[in-house]
PDB file of C-alpha atoms in Angstrom:
ATOM      1  CA  GLU W  23       0.000   0.000   0.000  1.00  0.00           C
ATOM      2  CA  GLN W  24       2.785   2.470   0.847  1.00  0.00           C
ATOM      3  CA  ARG W  25       4.556   1.690  -2.405  1.00  0.00           C
ATOM      4  CA  VAL W  26       1.364   2.360  -4.332  1.00  0.00           C
ATOM      5  CA  GLN W  27       0.687   5.622  -2.483  1.00  0.00           C
ATOM      6  CA  ALA W  28       4.218   7.077  -2.641  1.00  0.00           C
ATOM      7  CA  PRO W  29       3.905   8.519  -6.174  1.00  0.00           C
ATOM      8  CA  PHE W  30       0.507  10.006  -5.304  1.00  0.00           C
ATOM      9  CA  ILE W  31       2.030  11.708  -2.272  1.00  0.00           C
ATOM     10  CA  ALA W  32       4.856  13.032  -4.446  1.00  0.00           C
ATOM     11  CA  ALA W  33       2.400  14.350  -7.050  1.00  0.00           C
ATOM     12  CA  ARG W  34       0.320  16.086  -4.357  1.00  0.00           C
ATOM     13  CA  ALA W  35       3.475  17.675  -2.974  1.00  0.00           C
ATOM     14  CA  LEU W  36       4.496  18.913  -6.422  1.00  0.00           C
ATOM     15  CA  PHE W  37       1.015  20.330  -6.951  1.00  0.00           C
ATOM     16  CA  SER W  38       1.047  22.038  -3.547  1.00  0.00           C
ATOM     17  CA  LEU W  39       4.453  23.556  -4.287  1.00  0.00           C
ATOM     18  CA  GLY W  40       3.126  24.999  -7.535  1.00  0.00           C
ATOM     19  CA  ASP W  41       4.922  22.605  -9.892  1.00  0.00           C
ATOM     20  CA  THR W  42       1.699  21.740 -11.667  1.00  0.00           C
ATOM     21  CA  ALA W  43       3.313  20.553 -14.891  1.00  0.00           C
ATOM     22  CA  GLU W  44       5.522  18.057 -13.065  1.00  0.00           C
ATOM     23  CA  ALA W  45       2.580  16.906 -10.910  1.00  0.00           C
ATOM     24  CA  LEU W  46       0.616  16.369 -14.087  1.00  0.00           C
ATOM     25  CA  ALA W  47       3.400  14.252 -15.561  1.00  0.00           C
ATOM     26  CA  VAL W  48       3.349  12.012 -12.471  1.00  0.00           C
ATOM     27  CA  PHE W  49      -0.438  11.722 -12.555  1.00  0.00           C
ATOM     28  CA  ASP W  50      -0.322  10.883 -16.266  1.00  0.00           C
ATOM     29  CA  ARG W  51       2.051   7.995 -15.568  1.00  0.00           C
ATOM     30  CA  LEU W  52      -0.215   6.828 -12.726  1.00  0.00           C
ATOM     31  CA  ILE W  53      -3.270   6.900 -15.002  1.00  0.00           C
ATOM     32  CA  LYS W  54      -1.512   4.569 -17.422  1.00  0.00           C
ATOM     33  CA  GLU W  55      -0.240   2.353 -14.610  1.00  0.00           C
ATOM     34  CA  HIS W  56      -3.517   1.940 -12.707  1.00  0.00           C
ATOM     35  CA  GLY W  57      -6.194   2.002 -15.449  1.00  0.00           C
ATOM     36  CA  ASN W  58      -9.789   1.477 -14.313  1.00  0.00           C
ATOM     37  CA  THR W  59      -9.089   1.121 -10.602  1.00  0.00           C
ATOM     38  CA  SER W  60      -9.629   3.291  -7.558  1.00  0.00           C
ATOM     39  CA  GLU W  61      -6.042   4.462  -7.911  1.00  0.00           C
ATOM     40  CA  GLY W  62      -6.615   5.210 -11.589  1.00  0.00           C
ATOM     41  CA  LEU W  63      -9.570   7.387 -10.628  1.00  0.00           C
ATOM     42  CA  ASP W  64      -7.418   9.168  -8.059  1.00  0.00           C
ATOM     43  CA  ALA W  65      -4.830   9.864 -10.754  1.00  0.00           C
ATOM     44  CA  LEU W  66      -7.496  11.146 -13.149  1.00  0.00           C
ATOM     45  CA  GLY W  67      -8.838  13.446 -10.434  1.00  0.00           C
ATOM     46  CA  GLY W  68      -5.326  14.771  -9.911  1.00  0.00           C
ATOM     47  CA  ALA W  69      -5.145  15.542 -13.629  1.00  0.00           C
ATOM     48  CA  VAL W  70      -8.413  17.454 -13.377  1.00  0.00           C
ATOM     49  CA  MET W  71      -6.894  19.564 -10.584  1.00  0.00           C
ATOM     50  CA  CYS W  72      -3.744  20.215 -12.610  1.00  0.00           C
ATOM     51  CA  HIS W  73      -5.635  21.224 -15.739  1.00  0.00           C
ATOM     52  CA  TYR W  74      -7.906  23.466 -13.703  1.00  0.00           C
ATOM     53  CA  GLN W  75      -4.907  25.134 -12.093  1.00  0.00           C
ATOM     54  CA  MET W  76      -3.282  25.535 -15.524  1.00  0.00           C
ATOM     55  CA  LYS W  77      -6.491  27.176 -16.803  1.00  0.00           C
ATOM     56  CA  LYS W  78      -7.196  24.418 -19.327  1.00  0.00           C
ATOM     57  CA  PRO W  79     -10.898  23.658 -18.800  1.00  0.00           C
ATOM     58  CA  ALA W  80     -11.257  21.577 -21.970  1.00  0.00           C
ATOM     59  CA  LEU W  81      -8.580  19.149 -20.765  1.00  0.00           C
ATOM     60  CA  ALA W  82     -10.081  19.132 -17.255  1.00  0.00           C
ATOM     61  CA  ARG W  83     -13.466  18.222 -18.750  1.00  0.00           C
ATOM     62  CA  GLN W  84     -11.846  15.505 -20.842  1.00  0.00           C
ATOM     63  CA  ARG W  85     -10.369  13.928 -17.713  1.00  0.00           C
ATOM     64  CA  MET W  86     -13.756  14.187 -16.009  1.00  0.00           C
ATOM     65  CA  LEU W  87     -15.234  12.259 -18.911  1.00  0.00           C
ATOM     66  CA  GLN W  88     -12.566   9.588 -18.424  1.00  0.00           C
ATOM     67  CA  ILE W  89     -13.587   9.382 -14.746  1.00  0.00           C
ATOM     68  CA  GLU W  90     -17.220   8.853 -15.754  1.00  0.00           C
ATOM     69  CA  LEU W  91     -16.255   6.110 -18.193  1.00  0.00           C
ATOM     70  CA  ALA W  92     -14.102   4.341 -15.596  1.00  0.00           C
ATOM     71  CA  LEU W  93     -16.771   4.317 -12.866  1.00  0.00           C
ATOM     72  CA  PRO W  94     -18.495   1.059 -13.910  1.00  0.00           C
ATOM     73  CA  HIS W  95     -15.204  -0.769 -13.269  1.00  0.00           C
ATOM     74  CA  VAL W  96     -14.925   0.076  -9.557  1.00  0.00           C
ATOM     75  CA  ALA W  97     -16.939  -0.801  -6.451  1.00  0.00           C
ATOM     76  CA  PRO W  98     -20.321   0.942  -5.989  1.00  0.00           C
ATOM     77  CA  GLU W  99     -19.187   2.913  -2.926  1.00  0.00           C
ATOM     78  CA  ILE W 100     -16.241   4.298  -4.892  1.00  0.00           C
ATOM     79  CA  GLN W 101     -18.556   5.129  -7.782  1.00  0.00           C
ATOM     80  CA  GLU W 102     -20.833   7.128  -5.495  1.00  0.00           C
ATOM     81  CA  ARG W 103     -17.971   9.208  -4.060  1.00  0.00           C
ATOM     82  CA  TRP W 104     -16.702  10.042  -7.527  1.00  0.00           C
ATOM     83  CA  LYS W 105     -20.172  10.847  -8.862  1.00  0.00           C
ATOM     84  CA  GLY W 106     -20.561  13.310  -5.991  1.00  0.00           C
ATOM     85  CA  TRP W 107     -17.140  14.806  -6.699  1.00  0.00           C
ATOM     86  CA  LEU W 108     -17.942  15.230 -10.391  1.00  0.00           C
ATOM     87  CA  LYS W 109     -21.253  16.882  -9.548  1.00  0.00           C
ATOM     88  CA  GLU W 110     -19.453  19.419  -7.327  1.00  0.00           C
ATOM     89  CA  ALA W 111     -16.440  19.952  -9.592  1.00  0.00           C
ATOM     90  CA  LEU W 112     -18.113  20.462 -12.966  1.00  0.00           C
ATOM     91  CA  PRO W 113     -19.866  23.756 -12.136  1.00  0.00           C
ATOM     92  CA  VAL W 114     -16.579  25.216 -10.872  1.00  0.00           C
ATOM     93  CA  LEU W 115     -14.914  24.841 -14.270  1.00  0.00           C
ATOM     94  CA  PRO W 116     -15.133  27.905 -16.487  1.00  0.00           C
ATOM     95  CA  PRO W 117     -17.106  27.528 -19.705  1.00  0.00           C
ATOM     96  CA  LEU W 118     -15.225  26.337 -22.749  1.00  0.00           C
ATOM     97  CA  ASP W 119     -13.816  29.107 -24.914  1.00  0.00           C
ATOM     98  CA  PRO W 120     -14.993  28.798 -28.545  1.00  0.00           C
ATOM     99  CA  LYS W 121     -11.450  29.561 -29.740  1.00  0.00           C
ATOM    100  CA  ASP W 122     -10.369  26.270 -28.109  1.00  0.00           C
ATOM    101  CA  GLY W 123     -12.510  24.390 -30.618  1.00  0.00           C
ATOM    102  CA  PRO W 124     -15.319  21.918 -29.919  1.00  0.00           C
ATOM    103  CA  ALA W 125     -15.677  20.115 -26.620  1.00  0.00           C
ATOM    104  CA  PRO W 126     -13.449  17.048 -26.476  1.00  0.00           C
ATOM    105  CA  LYS W 127     -14.821  13.731 -27.575  1.00  0.00           C
ATOM    106  CA  SER W 128     -14.278  10.625 -25.497  1.00  0.00           C
ATOM    107  CA  PRO W 129     -10.557  10.368 -24.741  1.00  0.00           C
ATOM    108  CA  VAL W 130     -10.788   6.753 -23.689  1.00  0.00           C
ATOM    109  CA  ALA W 131      -9.490   4.068 -25.976  1.00  0.00           C
ATOM    110  CA  PRO W 132      -9.762   0.601 -24.427  1.00  0.00           C
ATOM    111  CA  ARG W 133      -6.606  -1.476 -24.403  1.00  0.00           C
ATOM    112  CA  GLU W 134      -6.442  -5.195 -24.865  1.00  0.00           C
ATOM    113  CA  GLY W 135      -7.412  -7.239 -21.827  1.00  0.00           C
ATOM    114  CA  PRO W 136      -9.162  -6.328 -18.592  1.00  0.00           C
ATOM    115  CA  ALA W 137      -7.917  -3.827 -16.060  1.00  0.00           C
ATOM    116  CA  PRO W 138      -6.241  -5.439 -13.050  1.00  0.00           C
ATOM    117  CA  GLY W 139      -8.906  -6.843 -10.733  1.00  0.00           C
ATOM    118  CA  THR W 140     -11.805  -6.002 -13.077  1.00  0.00           C
ATOM    119  CA  ASP W 141     -13.651  -7.425 -16.058  1.00  0.00           C
ATOM    120  CA  GLY W 142     -13.499  -4.140 -17.983  1.00  0.00           C
ATOM    121  CA  PRO W 143     -11.066  -2.532 -20.397  1.00  0.00           C
ATOM    122  CA  VAL W 144      -8.135  -0.431 -19.243  1.00  0.00           C
ATOM    123  CA  LEU W 145      -8.238   3.280 -19.956  1.00  0.00           C
ATOM    124  CA  GLY W 146      -6.158   4.131 -22.966  1.00  0.00           C
ATOM    125  CA  PRO W 147      -3.634   6.917 -22.956  1.00  0.00           C
ATOM    126  CA  ALA W 148      -4.933  10.439 -22.696  1.00  0.00           C
ATOM    127  CA  PRO W 149      -3.330  13.673 -23.691  1.00  0.00           C
ATOM    128  CA  LYS W 150      -0.296  14.542 -21.590  1.00  0.00           C
ATOM    129  CA  VAL W 151      -1.972  15.196 -18.364  1.00  0.00           C
ATOM    130  CA  ILE W 152      -4.039  13.632 -13.901  1.00  0.00           C
ATOM    131  CA  THR W 153      -6.617  12.802  -7.571  1.00  0.00           C
ATOM    132  CA  PRO W 154      -4.963  10.751  -5.236  1.00  0.00           C
ATOM    133  CA  ARG W 155      -6.432   9.373  -2.070  1.00  0.00           C
ATOM    134  CA  GLY W 156      -7.069  11.537   0.936  1.00  0.00           C
ATOM    135  CA  GLU W 157      -7.590  15.232   1.123  1.00  0.00           C
ATOM    136  CA  TYR W 158      -6.013  16.251  -2.168  1.00  0.00           C
ATOM    137  CA  PRO W 159      -6.394  19.038  -2.625  1.00  0.00           C
ATOM    138  CA  PRO W 160      -8.180  20.033   0.556  1.00  0.00           C
ATOM    139  CA  LYS W 161     -11.919  19.981   0.088  1.00  0.00           C
ATOM    140  CA  GLU W 162     -13.010  23.316  -1.334  1.00  0.00           C
ATOM    141  CA  GLY W 163      -9.397  24.491  -1.214  1.00  0.00           C
ATOM    142  CA  PRO W 164      -8.323  27.604  -3.059  1.00  0.00           C
ATOM    143  CA  GLY W 165      -7.967  27.139  -6.786  1.00  0.00           C
ATOM    144  CA  THR W 166      -9.539  23.678  -6.828  1.00  0.00           C
ATOM    145  CA  PRO W 167     -12.834  22.509  -8.291  1.00  0.00           C
ATOM    146  CA  GLY W 168     -14.371  20.861  -5.260  1.00  0.00           C
ATOM    147  CA  GLY W 169     -11.386  18.898  -3.918  1.00  0.00           C
ATOM    148  CA  SER W 170     -11.045  15.129  -4.210  1.00  0.00           C
ATOM    149  CA  PRO W 171     -13.502  12.567  -2.869  1.00  0.00           C
ATOM    150  CA  GLY W 172     -10.667  10.646  -1.243  1.00  0.00           C
ATOM    151  CA  PRO W 173     -11.022   7.185   0.228  1.00  0.00           C
ATOM    152  CA  GLY W 174     -14.099   7.878   2.318  1.00  0.00           C
TER     153      GLY W 174
END
């Protein structure tokens, strides 16, 4: 468990220190590593926070879509926490700017084989971008769309 959580802790620290781009790189790696798991959702939530902080609402919305598509592959109690988080976070995002082009289509491309511990496909790679467990960022913290649902 500690080995799994260490990169999430590092990414949160980078984010907190203002190194959003580096935090995003860590979360992106974690998304690929964990796929449609609770940890994968945490990494996707971290990407949402990074994109929000970087003022890239289209990419934040794309990651939120990935979260929605991953929900059927995790336990119901985890699904409910993330559904609540999405409901709170979406209104905080600024509207899409028409100059950014149309809203992103589904960024998820299933890979071969099931995600570890599930019967479903693994999330495919997303554009270079990634919420870990716990209070990351703090619920309703400054500059964050709603905080992370954390482990409950």
